[in-house]
PDB file of C-alpha atoms in Angstrom:
ATOM      1  CA  MET A 930      82.751  64.180  53.330  1.00 77.00           C
ATOM      2  CA  THR A 931      85.979  66.153  53.760  1.00 79.00           C
ATOM      3  CA  TYR A 932      85.149  68.286  50.711  1.00 79.00           C
ATOM      4  CA  VAL A 933      81.587  68.885  52.006  1.00 86.00           C
ATOM      5  CA  LEU A 934      82.907  70.068  55.395  1.00 85.00           C
ATOM      6  CA  LEU A 935      85.416  72.314  53.587  1.00 76.00           C
ATOM      7  CA  LEU A 936      82.548  73.901  51.640  1.00 81.00           C
ATOM      8  CA  ILE A 937      80.481  74.365  54.830  1.00 86.00           C
ATOM      9  CA  GLY A 938      83.513  76.063  56.408  1.00 80.00           C
ATOM     10  CA  PHE A 939      83.753  78.570  53.556  1.00 76.00           C
ATOM     11  CA  VAL A 940      80.010  79.334  53.765  1.00 79.00           C
ATOM     12  CA  LEU A 941      80.279  79.981  57.516  1.00 82.00           C
ATOM     13  CA  LEU A 942      83.305  82.227  56.964  1.00 72.00           C
ATOM     14  CA  ILE A 943      81.583  84.347  54.326  1.00 72.00           C
ATOM     15  CA  LYS A 944      78.237  84.717  56.128  1.00 79.00           C
ATOM     16  CA  GLY A 945      79.928  85.160  59.511  1.00 79.00           C
ATOM     17  CA  ALA A 946      82.112  87.969  58.141  1.00 71.00           C
ATOM     18  CA  ASP A 947      79.011  89.682  56.730  1.00 75.00           C
ATOM     19  CA  PHE A 948      77.370  89.700  60.188  1.00 82.00           C
ATOM     20  CA  PHE A 949      80.629  90.605  61.935  1.00 77.00           C
ATOM     21  CA  VAL A 950      81.352  93.678  59.791  1.00 71.00           C
ATOM     22  CA  ASP A 951      77.758  94.946  59.991  1.00 78.00           C
ATOM     23  CA  GLY A 952      77.578  94.476  63.762  1.00 82.00           C
ATOM     24  CA  SER A 953      81.005  95.948  64.545  1.00 76.00           C
ATOM     25  CA  SER A 954      80.530  98.995  62.281  1.00 73.00           C
ATOM     26  CA  ASN A 955      77.162  99.695  63.942  1.00 79.00           C
ATOM     27  CA  ILE A 956      78.781  99.379  67.382  1.00 80.00           C
ATOM     28  CA  ALA A 957      81.388 101.961  66.278  1.00 73.00           C
ATOM     29  CA  ARG A 958      78.586 104.345  65.335  1.00 74.00           C
ATOM     30  CA  LEU A 959      76.746 103.732  68.609  1.00 78.00           C
ATOM     31  CA  LEU A 960      79.976 104.401  70.543  1.00 75.00           C
ATOM     32  CA  ARG A 961      80.675 107.428  68.335  1.00 74.00           C
ATOM     33  CA  VAL A 962      84.266 106.337  67.719  1.00 71.00           C
ATOM     34  CA  PRO A 963      86.044 106.047  64.330  1.00 72.00           C
ATOM     35  CA  PRO A 964      85.518 102.630  62.667  1.00 71.00           C
ATOM     36  CA  ILE A 965      89.335 102.286  62.416  1.00 70.00           C
ATOM     37  CA  LEU A 966      89.505 101.909  66.216  1.00 75.00           C
ATOM     38  CA  ILE A 967      86.942  99.095  66.149  1.00 73.00           C
ATOM     39  CA  GLY A 968      88.971  97.511  63.340  1.00 72.00           C
ATOM     40  CA  LEU A 969      92.171  97.795  65.385  1.00 74.00           C
ATOM     41  CA  THR A 970      90.664  96.201  68.483  1.00 75.00           C
ATOM     42  CA  ILE A 971      87.405  94.183  68.405  1.00 74.00           C
ATOM     43  CA  VAL A 972      87.635  93.073  64.767  1.00 74.00           C
ATOM     44  CA  ALA A 973      91.411  92.473  64.875  1.00 76.00           C
ATOM     45  CA  PHE A 974      91.223  90.475  68.093  1.00 75.00           C
ATOM     46  CA  GLY A 975      88.299  88.447  66.798  1.00 74.00           C
ATOM     47  CA  THR A 976      89.883  87.557  63.471  1.00 71.00           C
ATOM     48  CA  SER A 977      93.164  86.693  65.255  1.00 77.00           C
ATOM     49  CA  SER A 978      91.386  84.051  67.347  1.00 74.00           C
ATOM     50  CA  PRO A 979      92.267  81.156  64.975  1.00 73.00           C
ATOM     51  CA  GLU A 980      95.988  82.080  65.056  1.00 73.00           C
ATOM     52  CA  ALA A 981      95.810  82.315  68.850  1.00 76.00           C
ATOM     53  CA  THR A 982      94.087  78.931  69.142  1.00 72.00           C
ATOM     54  CA  VAL A 983      96.511  77.142  66.797  1.00 71.00           C
ATOM     55  CA  SER A 984      99.676  78.699  68.275  1.00 74.00           C
ATOM     56  CA  ILE A 985      98.693  78.257  71.933  1.00 76.00           C
ATOM     57  CA  ILE A 986      97.764  74.601  71.345  1.00 71.00           C
ATOM     58  CA  ALA A 987     101.056  74.142  69.462  1.00 70.00           C
ATOM     59  CA  ALA A 988     102.966  75.655  72.414  1.00 73.00           C
ATOM     60  CA  LEU A 989     101.191  73.332  74.849  1.00 74.00           C
ATOM     61  CA  GLU A 990     102.040  70.349  72.629  1.00 69.00           C
ATOM     62  CA  GLY A 991     105.675  71.432  72.251  1.00 71.00           C
ATOM     63  CA  THR A 992     105.534  72.098  68.501  1.00 67.00           C
ATOM     64  CA  ALA A 993     107.147  75.558  68.473  1.00 66.00           C
ATOM     65  CA  GLY A 994     107.645  75.561  64.703  1.00 69.00           C
ATOM     66  CA  VAL A 995     103.896  75.531  64.119  1.00 69.00           C
ATOM     67  CA  ALA A 996     103.310  78.322  66.663  1.00 74.00           C
ATOM     68  CA  VAL A 997     105.940  80.666  65.174  1.00 81.00           C
ATOM     69  CA  GLY A 998     105.448  79.730  61.518  1.00 80.00           C
ATOM     70  CA  ASN A 999     101.699  80.219  61.821  1.00 78.00           C
ATOM     71  CA  VAL A1000     102.102  83.815  63.040  1.00 87.00           C
ATOM     72  CA  VAL A1001     104.803  84.829  60.554  1.00 88.00           C
ATOM     73  CA  GLY A1002     103.034  83.165  57.622  1.00 87.00           C
ATOM     74  CA  SER A1003      99.688  84.699  58.586  1.00 87.00           C
ATOM     75  CA  ASN A1004     101.168  88.211  58.870  1.00 92.00           C
ATOM     76  CA  ILE A1005     102.789  87.948  55.443  1.00 93.00           C
ATOM     77  CA  PHE A1006      99.496  86.693  53.985  1.00 91.00           C
ATOM     78  CA  ASN A1007      97.619  89.583  55.658  1.00 91.00           C
ATOM     79  CA  ILE A1008      99.946  92.314  54.362  1.00 93.00           C
ATOM     80  CA  THR A1009     100.116  90.982  50.813  1.00 93.00           C
ATOM     81  CA  LEU A1010      97.025  89.080  49.721  1.00 91.00           C
ATOM     82  CA  VAL A1011      94.429  90.373  52.209  1.00 91.00           C
ATOM     83  CA  VAL A1012      95.291  94.075  51.828  1.00 92.00           C
ATOM     84  CA  GLY A1013      95.968  93.512  48.123  1.00 93.00           C
ATOM     85  CA  VAL A1014      92.621  91.887  47.303  1.00 91.00           C
ATOM     86  CA  ALA A1015      90.677  94.360  49.478  1.00 89.00           C
ATOM     87  CA  ALA A1016      92.389  97.317  47.733  1.00 90.00           C
ATOM     88  CA  ILE A1017      91.719  95.836  44.286  1.00 92.00           C
ATOM     89  CA  LEU A1018      87.998  95.580  45.125  1.00 88.00           C
ATOM     90  CA  TYR A1019      87.758  99.033  46.704  1.00 88.00           C
ATOM     91  CA  PRO A1020      90.629 101.532  47.283  1.00 87.00           C
ATOM     92  CA  LEU A1021      91.425 101.683  51.001  1.00 86.00           C
ATOM     93  CA  LYS A1022      91.352 105.089  52.657  1.00 83.00           C
ATOM     94  CA  VAL A1023      94.257 105.616  55.054  1.00 83.00           C
ATOM     95  CA  GLU A1024      93.846 108.063  57.913  1.00 75.00           C
ATOM     96  CA  SER A1025      97.052 110.018  58.629  1.00 66.00           C
ATOM     97  CA  GLU A1026      97.004 108.743  62.227  1.00 71.00           C
ATOM     98  CA  ASN A1027      97.340 105.166  60.926  1.00 67.00           C
ATOM     99  CA  VAL A1028     100.427 106.108  58.942  1.00 70.00           C
ATOM    100  CA  LYS A1029     101.985 108.044  61.819  1.00 73.00           C
ATOM    101  CA  LYS A1030     101.440 105.511  64.597  1.00 81.00           C
ATOM    102  CA  GLU A1031      99.635 102.244  63.865  1.00 84.00           C
ATOM    103  CA  ILE A1032     101.599 100.986  60.846  1.00 88.00           C
ATOM    104  CA  PRO A1033     104.971 102.013  62.384  1.00 90.00           C
ATOM    105  CA  PHE A1034     103.895 100.185  65.561  1.00 91.00           C
ATOM    106  CA  THR A1035     103.354  97.055  63.427  1.00 92.00           C
ATOM    107  CA  LEU A1036     106.847  97.562  62.006  1.00 93.00           C
ATOM    108  CA  LEU A1037     108.290  97.975  65.517  1.00 93.00           C
ATOM    109  CA  ALA A1038     106.614  94.751  66.681  1.00 93.00           C
ATOM    110  CA  SER A1039     108.032  92.893  63.654  1.00 94.00           C
ATOM    111  CA  ILE A1040     111.562  94.185  64.297  1.00 93.00           C
ATOM    112  CA  ALA A1041     111.240  93.262  68.001  1.00 91.00           C
ATOM    113  CA  LEU A1042     110.282  89.726  66.954  1.00 91.00           C
ATOM    114  CA  PHE A1043     113.374  89.489  64.720  1.00 90.00           C
ATOM    115  CA  ILE A1044     115.662  90.680  67.544  1.00 87.00           C
ATOM    116  CA  VAL A1045     114.122  88.266  70.033  1.00 86.00           C
ATOM    117  CA  MET A1046     114.281  85.328  67.613  1.00 83.00           C
ATOM    118  CA  SER A1047     117.864  85.918  66.589  1.00 78.00           C
ATOM    119  CA  ASP A1048     119.097  86.983  70.054  1.00 65.00           C
ATOM    120  CA  VAL A1049     121.018  89.794  68.373  1.00 43.00           C
ATOM    121  CA  ALA A1050     120.821  92.103  71.355  1.00 40.00           C
ATOM    122  CA  LEU A1051     122.294  89.774  73.991  1.00 47.00           C
ATOM    123  CA  GLN A1052     123.965  86.708  72.516  1.00 50.00           C
ATOM    124  CA  GLY A1053     124.567  87.220  68.833  1.00 47.00           C
ATOM    125  CA  PHE A1054     122.907  84.564  66.714  1.00 47.00           C
ATOM    126  CA  GLY A1055     122.802  82.060  69.543  1.00 47.00           C
ATOM    127  CA  SER A1056     119.925  80.030  70.873  1.00 53.00           C
ATOM    128  CA  ASN A1057     117.181  81.358  68.570  1.00 68.00           C
ATOM    129  CA  MET A1058     114.733  81.009  71.450  1.00 77.00           C
ATOM    130  CA  ILE A1059     111.652  83.058  72.354  1.00 84.00           C
ATOM    131  CA  THR A1060     111.733  82.819  76.148  1.00 84.00           C
ATOM    132  CA  ARG A1061     109.030  83.350  78.757  1.00 87.00           C
ATOM    133  CA  ALA A1062     110.586  86.740  79.582  1.00 89.00           C
ATOM    134  CA  ASP A1063     110.303  87.708  75.893  1.00 89.00           C
ATOM    135  CA  GLY A1064     106.647  86.663  75.968  1.00 90.00           C
ATOM    136  CA  PHE A1065     105.889  88.917  78.935  1.00 93.00           C
ATOM    137  CA  ILE A1066     107.688  91.816  77.195  1.00 92.00           C
ATOM    138  CA  PHE A1067     105.467  91.274  74.130  1.00 94.00           C
ATOM    139  CA  LEU A1068     102.365  91.372  76.350  1.00 93.00           C
ATOM    140  CA  LEU A1069     103.628  94.598  77.971  1.00 93.00           C
ATOM    141  CA  PHE A1070     103.995  96.204  74.523  1.00 92.00           C
ATOM    142  CA  LEU A1071     100.460  95.027  73.694  1.00 90.00           C
ATOM    143  CA  SER A1072      99.066  96.713  76.814  1.00 91.00           C
ATOM    144  CA  ILE A1073     100.778  99.982  75.758  1.00 90.00           C
ATOM    145  CA  PHE A1074      99.231  99.710  72.292  1.00 87.00           C
ATOM    146  CA  LEU A1075      95.753  99.026  73.720  1.00 85.00           C
ATOM    147  CA  TYR A1076      96.099 101.958  76.129  1.00 86.00           C
ATOM    148  CA  TYR A1077      96.919 104.266  73.189  1.00 83.00           C
ATOM    149  CA  VAL A1078      93.998 102.963  71.086  1.00 80.00           C
ATOM    150  CA  ILE A1079      91.467 103.275  73.930  1.00 78.00           C
ATOM    151  CA  GLU A1080      92.718 106.758  74.892  1.00 81.00           C
ATOM    152  CA  HIS A1081      92.487 107.885  71.250  1.00 74.00           C
ATOM    153  CA  GLY A1082      88.993 106.387  71.000  1.00 70.00           C
ATOM    154  CA  LEU A1083      87.760 108.235  74.096  1.00 72.00           C
ATOM    155  CA  LYS A1084      89.242 111.493  72.782  1.00 74.00           C
ATOM    156  CA  SER A1085      87.527 111.039  69.388  1.00 66.00           C
ATOM    157  CA  ARG A1086      84.243 110.225  71.126  1.00 64.00           C
ATOM    158  CA  LYS A1087      84.457 113.385  73.242  1.00 66.00           C
ATOM    159  CA  GLU A1088      85.095 115.512  70.149  1.00 60.00           C
ATOM    160  CA  THR A1089      82.026 114.127  68.330  1.00 58.00           C
ATOM    161  CA  MET A1090      79.528 114.072  71.223  1.00 56.00           C
ATOM    162  CA  ASN A1091      77.909 117.326  70.078  1.00 56.00           C
ATOM    163  CA  GLU A1092      77.584 116.160  66.467  1.00 54.00           C
ATOM    164  CA  PRO A1093      74.396 114.486  65.202  1.00 53.00           C
ATOM    165  CA  ALA A1094      74.506 110.713  65.689  1.00 51.00           C
ATOM    166  CA  ALA A1095      74.939 108.607  62.557  1.00 55.00           C
ATOM    167  CA  ALA A1096      72.036 106.416  61.507  1.00 59.00           C
ATOM    168  CA  VAL A1097      72.387 102.963  63.044  1.00 63.00           C
ATOM    169  CA  SER A1098      70.516  99.814  62.131  1.00 66.00           C
ATOM    170  CA  GLY A1099      69.322  97.958  65.236  1.00 70.00           C
ATOM    171  CA  SER A1100      69.779  98.340  68.987  1.00 80.00           C
ATOM    172  CA  TRP A1101      72.846  97.740  71.168  1.00 83.00           C
ATOM    173  CA  GLY A1102      71.681  94.239  72.031  1.00 85.00           C
ATOM    174  CA  LYS A1103      70.940  93.271  68.431  1.00 87.00           C
ATOM    175  CA  ASN A1104      74.297  94.529  67.130  1.00 85.00           C
ATOM    176  CA  ILE A1105      76.286  92.839  69.917  1.00 87.00           C
ATOM    177  CA  LEU A1106      74.429  89.575  69.193  1.00 90.00           C
ATOM    178  CA  ILE A1107      75.064  89.883  65.435  1.00 87.00           C
ATOM    179  CA  THR A1108      78.759  90.593  66.062  1.00 84.00           C
ATOM    180  CA  LEU A1109      79.165  87.613  68.403  1.00 87.00           C
ATOM    181  CA  LEU A1110      77.279  85.253  66.074  1.00 89.00           C
ATOM    182  CA  GLY A1111      79.396  86.450  63.161  1.00 84.00           C
ATOM    183  CA  LEU A1112      82.608  85.925  65.125  1.00 81.00           C
ATOM    184  CA  ALA A1113      81.516  82.416  66.188  1.00 86.00           C
ATOM    185  CA  ALA A1114      80.737  81.514  62.567  1.00 84.00           C
ATOM    186  CA  ILE A1115      84.118  82.893  61.435  1.00 75.00           C
ATOM    187  CA  ILE A1116      86.072  80.906  64.044  1.00 77.00           C
ATOM    188  CA  PHE A1117      84.136  77.658  63.528  1.00 82.00           C
ATOM    189  CA  GLY A1118      84.217  78.036  59.742  1.00 78.00           C
ATOM    190  CA  GLY A1119      87.951  78.763  59.801  1.00 70.00           C
ATOM    191  CA  ASP A1120      88.524  75.655  61.930  1.00 74.00           C
ATOM    192  CA  LEU A1121      86.608  73.491  59.430  1.00 78.00           C
ATOM    193  CA  VAL A1122      88.594  74.934  56.519  1.00 72.00           C
ATOM    194  CA  VAL A1123      91.974  74.407  58.235  1.00 68.00           C
ATOM    195  CA  ASP A1124      91.252  70.842  59.401  1.00 75.00           C
ATOM    196  CA  ASN A1125      89.733  69.591  56.166  1.00 77.00           C
ATOM    197  CA  GLY A1126      92.051  71.584  53.902  1.00 70.00           C
ATOM    198  CA  THR A1127      95.033  70.077  55.746  1.00 69.00           C
ATOM    199  CA  ALA A1128      93.604  66.562  55.385  1.00 75.00           C
ATOM    200  CA  ILE A1129      93.161  67.086  51.640  1.00 72.00           C
ATOM    201  CA  ALA A1130      96.703  68.509  51.329  1.00 68.00           C
ATOM    202  CA  TYR A1131      98.230  65.486  53.099  1.00 70.00           C
ATOM    203  CA  SER A1132      96.255  63.145  50.855  1.00 77.00           C
ATOM    204  CA  LEU A1133      97.798  64.928  47.856  1.00 71.00           C
ATOM    205  CA  GLY A1134     101.320  64.286  49.208  1.00 72.00           C
ATOM    206  CA  MET A1135     102.282  67.726  50.575  1.00 65.00           C
ATOM    207  CA  SER A1136     104.966  67.777  53.309  1.00 60.00           C
ATOM    208  CA  GLU A1137     104.178  68.783  56.905  1.00 53.00           C
ATOM    209  CA  THR A1138     106.404  71.892  56.682  1.00 54.00           C
ATOM    210  CA  LEU A1139     104.771  73.059  53.468  1.00 64.00           C
ATOM    211  CA  VAL A1140     101.302  72.450  54.909  1.00 67.00           C
ATOM    212  CA  GLY A1141     102.225  74.563  57.953  1.00 63.00           C
ATOM    213  CA  LEU A1142     103.537  77.462  55.880  1.00 65.00           C
ATOM    214  CA  THR A1143     100.635  77.431  53.435  1.00 72.00           C
ATOM    215  CA  ILE A1144      97.424  75.655  54.467  1.00 72.00           C
ATOM    216  CA  ILE A1145      97.582  76.440  58.213  1.00 71.00           C
ATOM    217  CA  ALA A1146      98.897  80.009  57.800  1.00 75.00           C
ATOM    218  CA  ILE A1147      96.376  80.795  55.051  1.00 77.00           C
ATOM    219  CA  GLY A1148      93.573  78.936  56.817  1.00 75.00           C
ATOM    220  CA  THR A1149      93.965  80.832  60.082  1.00 74.00           C
ATOM    221  CA  SER A1150      94.083  84.090  58.073  1.00 78.00           C
ATOM    222  CA  LEU A1151      90.833  83.368  56.246  1.00 77.00           C
ATOM    223  CA  PRO A1152      88.827  85.367  58.839  1.00 76.00           C
ATOM    224  CA  GLU A1153      90.998  88.439  58.121  1.00 79.00           C
ATOM    225  CA  LEU A1154      90.690  87.850  54.366  1.00 82.00           C
ATOM    226  CA  VAL A1155      86.920  87.407  54.324  1.00 80.00           C
ATOM    227  CA  THR A1156      86.293  90.171  56.882  1.00 78.00           C
ATOM    228  CA  SER A1157      88.482  92.705  55.032  1.00 83.00           C
ATOM    229  CA  ILE A1158      87.010  91.816  51.629  1.00 84.00           C
ATOM    230  CA  THR A1159      83.485  92.110  53.044  1.00 82.00           C
ATOM    231  CA  ALA A1160      84.362  95.457  54.665  1.00 81.00           C
ATOM    232  CA  ALA A1161      85.883  96.711  51.388  1.00 82.00           C
ATOM    233  CA  LEU A1162      82.786  95.708  49.417  1.00 84.00           C
ATOM    234  CA  LYS A1163      80.648  97.541  51.988  1.00 81.00           C
ATOM    235  CA  LYS A1164      82.992 100.535  51.557  1.00 81.00           C
ATOM    236  CA  GLU A1165      84.078 100.286  55.226  1.00 77.00           C
ATOM    237  CA  SER A1166      87.736 100.740  54.256  1.00 74.00           C
ATOM    238  CA  GLU A1167      88.780 101.840  57.755  1.00 75.00           C
ATOM    239  CA  ILE A1168      87.592  98.526  59.205  1.00 76.00           C
ATOM    240  CA  ALA A1169      89.233  96.609  56.328  1.00 78.00           C
ATOM    241  CA  LEU A1170      92.662  98.191  56.902  1.00 82.00           C
ATOM    242  CA  GLY A1171      92.365  98.485  60.685  1.00 81.00           C
ATOM    243  CA  ASN A1172      91.580  94.770  60.843  1.00 80.00           C
ATOM    244  CA  ILE A1173      94.890  93.894  59.140  1.00 87.00           C
ATOM    245  CA  ILE A1174      97.068  96.353  61.074  1.00 87.00           C
ATOM    246  CA  GLY A1175      95.530  95.348  64.389  1.00 85.00           C
ATOM    247  CA  SER A1176      95.571  91.630  63.567  1.00 86.00           C
ATOM    248  CA  ASN A1177      99.293  91.667  62.746  1.00 91.00           C
ATOM    249  CA  ILE A1178     100.032  93.457  66.015  1.00 91.00           C
ATOM    250  CA  PHE A1179      97.875  90.986  67.961  1.00 89.00           C
ATOM    251  CA  ASN A1180      99.503  88.021  66.191  1.00 89.00           C
ATOM    252  CA  ILE A1181     103.003  89.021  67.292  1.00 92.00           C
ATOM    253  CA  LEU A1182     102.395  90.578  70.699  1.00 92.00           C
ATOM    254  CA  PHE A1183      99.412  88.578  71.957  1.00 90.00           C
ATOM    255  CA  VAL A1184      99.612  85.219  70.172  1.00 88.00           C
ATOM    256  CA  LEU A1185     103.397  84.757  70.470  1.00 90.00           C
ATOM    257  CA  GLY A1186     103.408  86.553  73.833  1.00 91.00           C
ATOM    258  CA  VAL A1187     100.939  84.104  75.381  1.00 89.00           C
ATOM    259  CA  SER A1188     102.418  81.085  73.549  1.00 86.00           C
ATOM    260  CA  SER A1189     105.995  81.753  74.733  1.00 88.00           C
ATOM    261  CA  ALA A1190     104.799  82.635  78.242  1.00 88.00           C
ATOM    262  CA  ILE A1191     103.237  79.152  78.373  1.00 85.00           C
ATOM    263  CA  SER A1192     106.304  77.414  76.946  1.00 83.00           C
ATOM    264  CA  PRO A1193     109.568  78.873  75.515  1.00 84.00           C
ATOM    265  CA  LEU A1194     109.557  78.566  71.712  1.00 82.00           C
ATOM    266  CA  ALA A1195     112.608  77.209  69.873  1.00 78.00           C
ATOM    267  CA  VAL A1196     112.922  78.847  66.449  1.00 77.00           C
ATOM    268  CA  ASP A1197     114.089  77.254  63.209  1.00 74.00           C
ATOM    269  CA  GLY A1198     116.775  79.457  61.627  1.00 73.00           C
ATOM    270  CA  LYS A1199     114.916  79.372  58.275  1.00 76.00           C
ATOM    271  CA  VAL A1200     112.044  81.387  59.771  1.00 81.00           C
ATOM    272  CA  LEU A1201     114.377  84.373  60.287  1.00 85.00           C
ATOM    273  CA  ILE A1202     114.354  84.877  56.517  1.00 87.00           C
ATOM    274  CA  ASP A1203     110.551  84.906  56.573  1.00 88.00           C
ATOM    275  CA  VAL A1204     110.587  87.498  59.386  1.00 91.00           C
ATOM    276  CA  VAL A1205     112.925  89.720  57.335  1.00 93.00           C
ATOM    277  CA  PHE A1206     110.482  89.358  54.421  1.00 93.00           C
ATOM    278  CA  MET A1207     107.630  90.325  56.775  1.00 94.00           C
ATOM    279  CA  ILE A1208     109.518  93.452  57.914  1.00 95.00           C
ATOM    280  CA  ALA A1209     110.250  94.449  54.301  1.00 95.00           C
ATOM    281  CA  LEU A1210     106.580  94.022  53.354  1.00 95.00           C
ATOM    282  CA  THR A1211     105.473  96.155  56.318  1.00 94.00           C
ATOM    283  CA  LEU A1212     107.803  98.894  55.054  1.00 95.00           C
ATOM    284  CA  VAL A1213     106.258  98.570  51.577  1.00 94.00           C
ATOM    285  CA  LEU A1214     102.781  98.903  53.131  1.00 92.00           C
ATOM    286  CA  LEU A1215     103.913 102.028  54.992  1.00 91.00           C
ATOM    287  CA  VAL A1216     105.224 103.589  51.768  1.00 91.00           C
ATOM    288  CA  PHE A1217     102.018 102.738  49.878  1.00 91.00           C
ATOM    289  CA  ALA A1218      99.912 104.152  52.721  1.00 87.00           C
ATOM    290  CA  ARG A1219     101.795 107.471  52.548  1.00 85.00           C
ATOM    291  CA  THR A1220     101.040 107.822  48.833  1.00 82.00           C
ATOM    292  CA  GLY A1221      97.980 110.038  48.879  1.00 77.00           C
ATOM    293  CA  TYR A1222      96.810 108.342  52.090  1.00 80.00           C
ATOM    294  CA  ARG A1223      95.141 105.549  50.165  1.00 84.00           C
ATOM    295  CA  ILE A1224      96.017 102.069  48.924  1.00 89.00           C
ATOM    296  CA  GLY A1225      94.597 101.781  45.420  1.00 88.00           C
ATOM    297  CA  LYS A1226      94.160  99.015  42.878  1.00 91.00           C
ATOM    298  CA  ARG A1227      97.710  99.354  41.508  1.00 92.00           C
ATOM    299  CA  GLU A1228      99.237  98.949  44.962  1.00 93.00           C
ATOM    300  CA  GLY A1229      96.827  96.082  45.614  1.00 93.00           C
ATOM    301  CA  TRP A1230      98.046  94.148  42.563  1.00 95.00           C
ATOM    302  CA  VAL A1231     101.678  94.720  43.592  1.00 95.00           C
ATOM    303  CA  LEU A1232     101.014  93.375  47.105  1.00 95.00           C
ATOM    304  CA  ALA A1233      99.162  90.341  45.747  1.00 93.00           C
ATOM    305  CA  ALA A1234     102.072  89.649  43.367  1.00 95.00           C
ATOM    306  CA  PHE A1235     104.482  89.732  46.333  1.00 95.00           C
ATOM    307  CA  TYR A1236     102.540  86.892  47.941  1.00 92.00           C
ATOM    308  CA  VAL A1237     102.753  84.775  44.789  1.00 91.00           C
ATOM    309  CA  ILE A1238     106.540  85.355  44.723  1.00 93.00           C
ATOM    310  CA  TYR A1239     106.807  84.415  48.411  1.00 91.00           C
ATOM    311  CA  LEU A1240     104.683  81.294  47.896  1.00 87.00           C
ATOM    312  CA  VAL A1241     106.918  80.131  45.026  1.00 88.00           C
ATOM    313  CA  TYR A1242     109.991  80.777  47.195  1.00 88.00           C
ATOM    314  CA  ILE A1243     108.826  78.697  50.167  1.00 82.00           C
ATOM    315  CA  ILE A1244     107.699  75.837  47.893  1.00 79.00           C
ATOM    316  CA  VAL A1245     111.132  75.759  46.237  1.00 82.00           C
ATOM    317  CA  ARG A1246     112.920  76.156  49.595  1.00 77.00           C
ATOM    318  CA  ASN A1247     111.040  73.316  51.234  1.00 66.00           C
TER     319      ASN A1247
END
């Protein structure tokens, strides 16, 4: 039965992502805003829902390691395998604005997480604690990011109001319904995959730490993976890339912000190494994005290879 539920979860993820990408891209056209902005906000927030659910529940239950490890592991998976596979399937177009502001903002959020976790700024490598105050600072940074995205979206909309409207399939109501149904299927399907995949992993003798770093982190990132792959196949590269950039920002600033605001999160010193790896990978993504403003198949294979190397490392380490 566990294997059947796992299969049902994958089906829901794939079909849900298909609906979600179609609905959200049509909403972008109806709003007359660039698809990248929808990817950075609606799609990113939606696909980050599993990480938010897992980490907030973990914070409430006092299991800080799961909350922090889930976010860091998911971000690494997003940068490497999700962007990598999407780029292999269809080269991802990178708007210059993404390179100038959005990707560096992701890098800034990652560095802020490292400083907060290590307490470099105030105490040296002391308590390794993400406090409630840190959580509220993360949420403040998120509000600044959202203000920038919305302001940019309104400006883009104003500039294109006199241009002919792009052809859109379906009405406002139909596209909102399709988007919501797709998101619901993604979240429910992701939950089935995580729960049943974890049960199978335990039955095969995997340790709790290894399950957290692999099955849970990968499982909660499946919505990003399936959504970005679906967007790439539909040649909606701006949604594919915007989804990852936005999701990583939401994971750090919203997921950890809310989780630590609920309950301060104690951090295992080992995770600092993973955060450094996450920062390095974000820099690699920034460099790739500046190369002709596209992430092609070659860069995609390199990113995917980085995830394999990281996976081997954490298996050996644990």
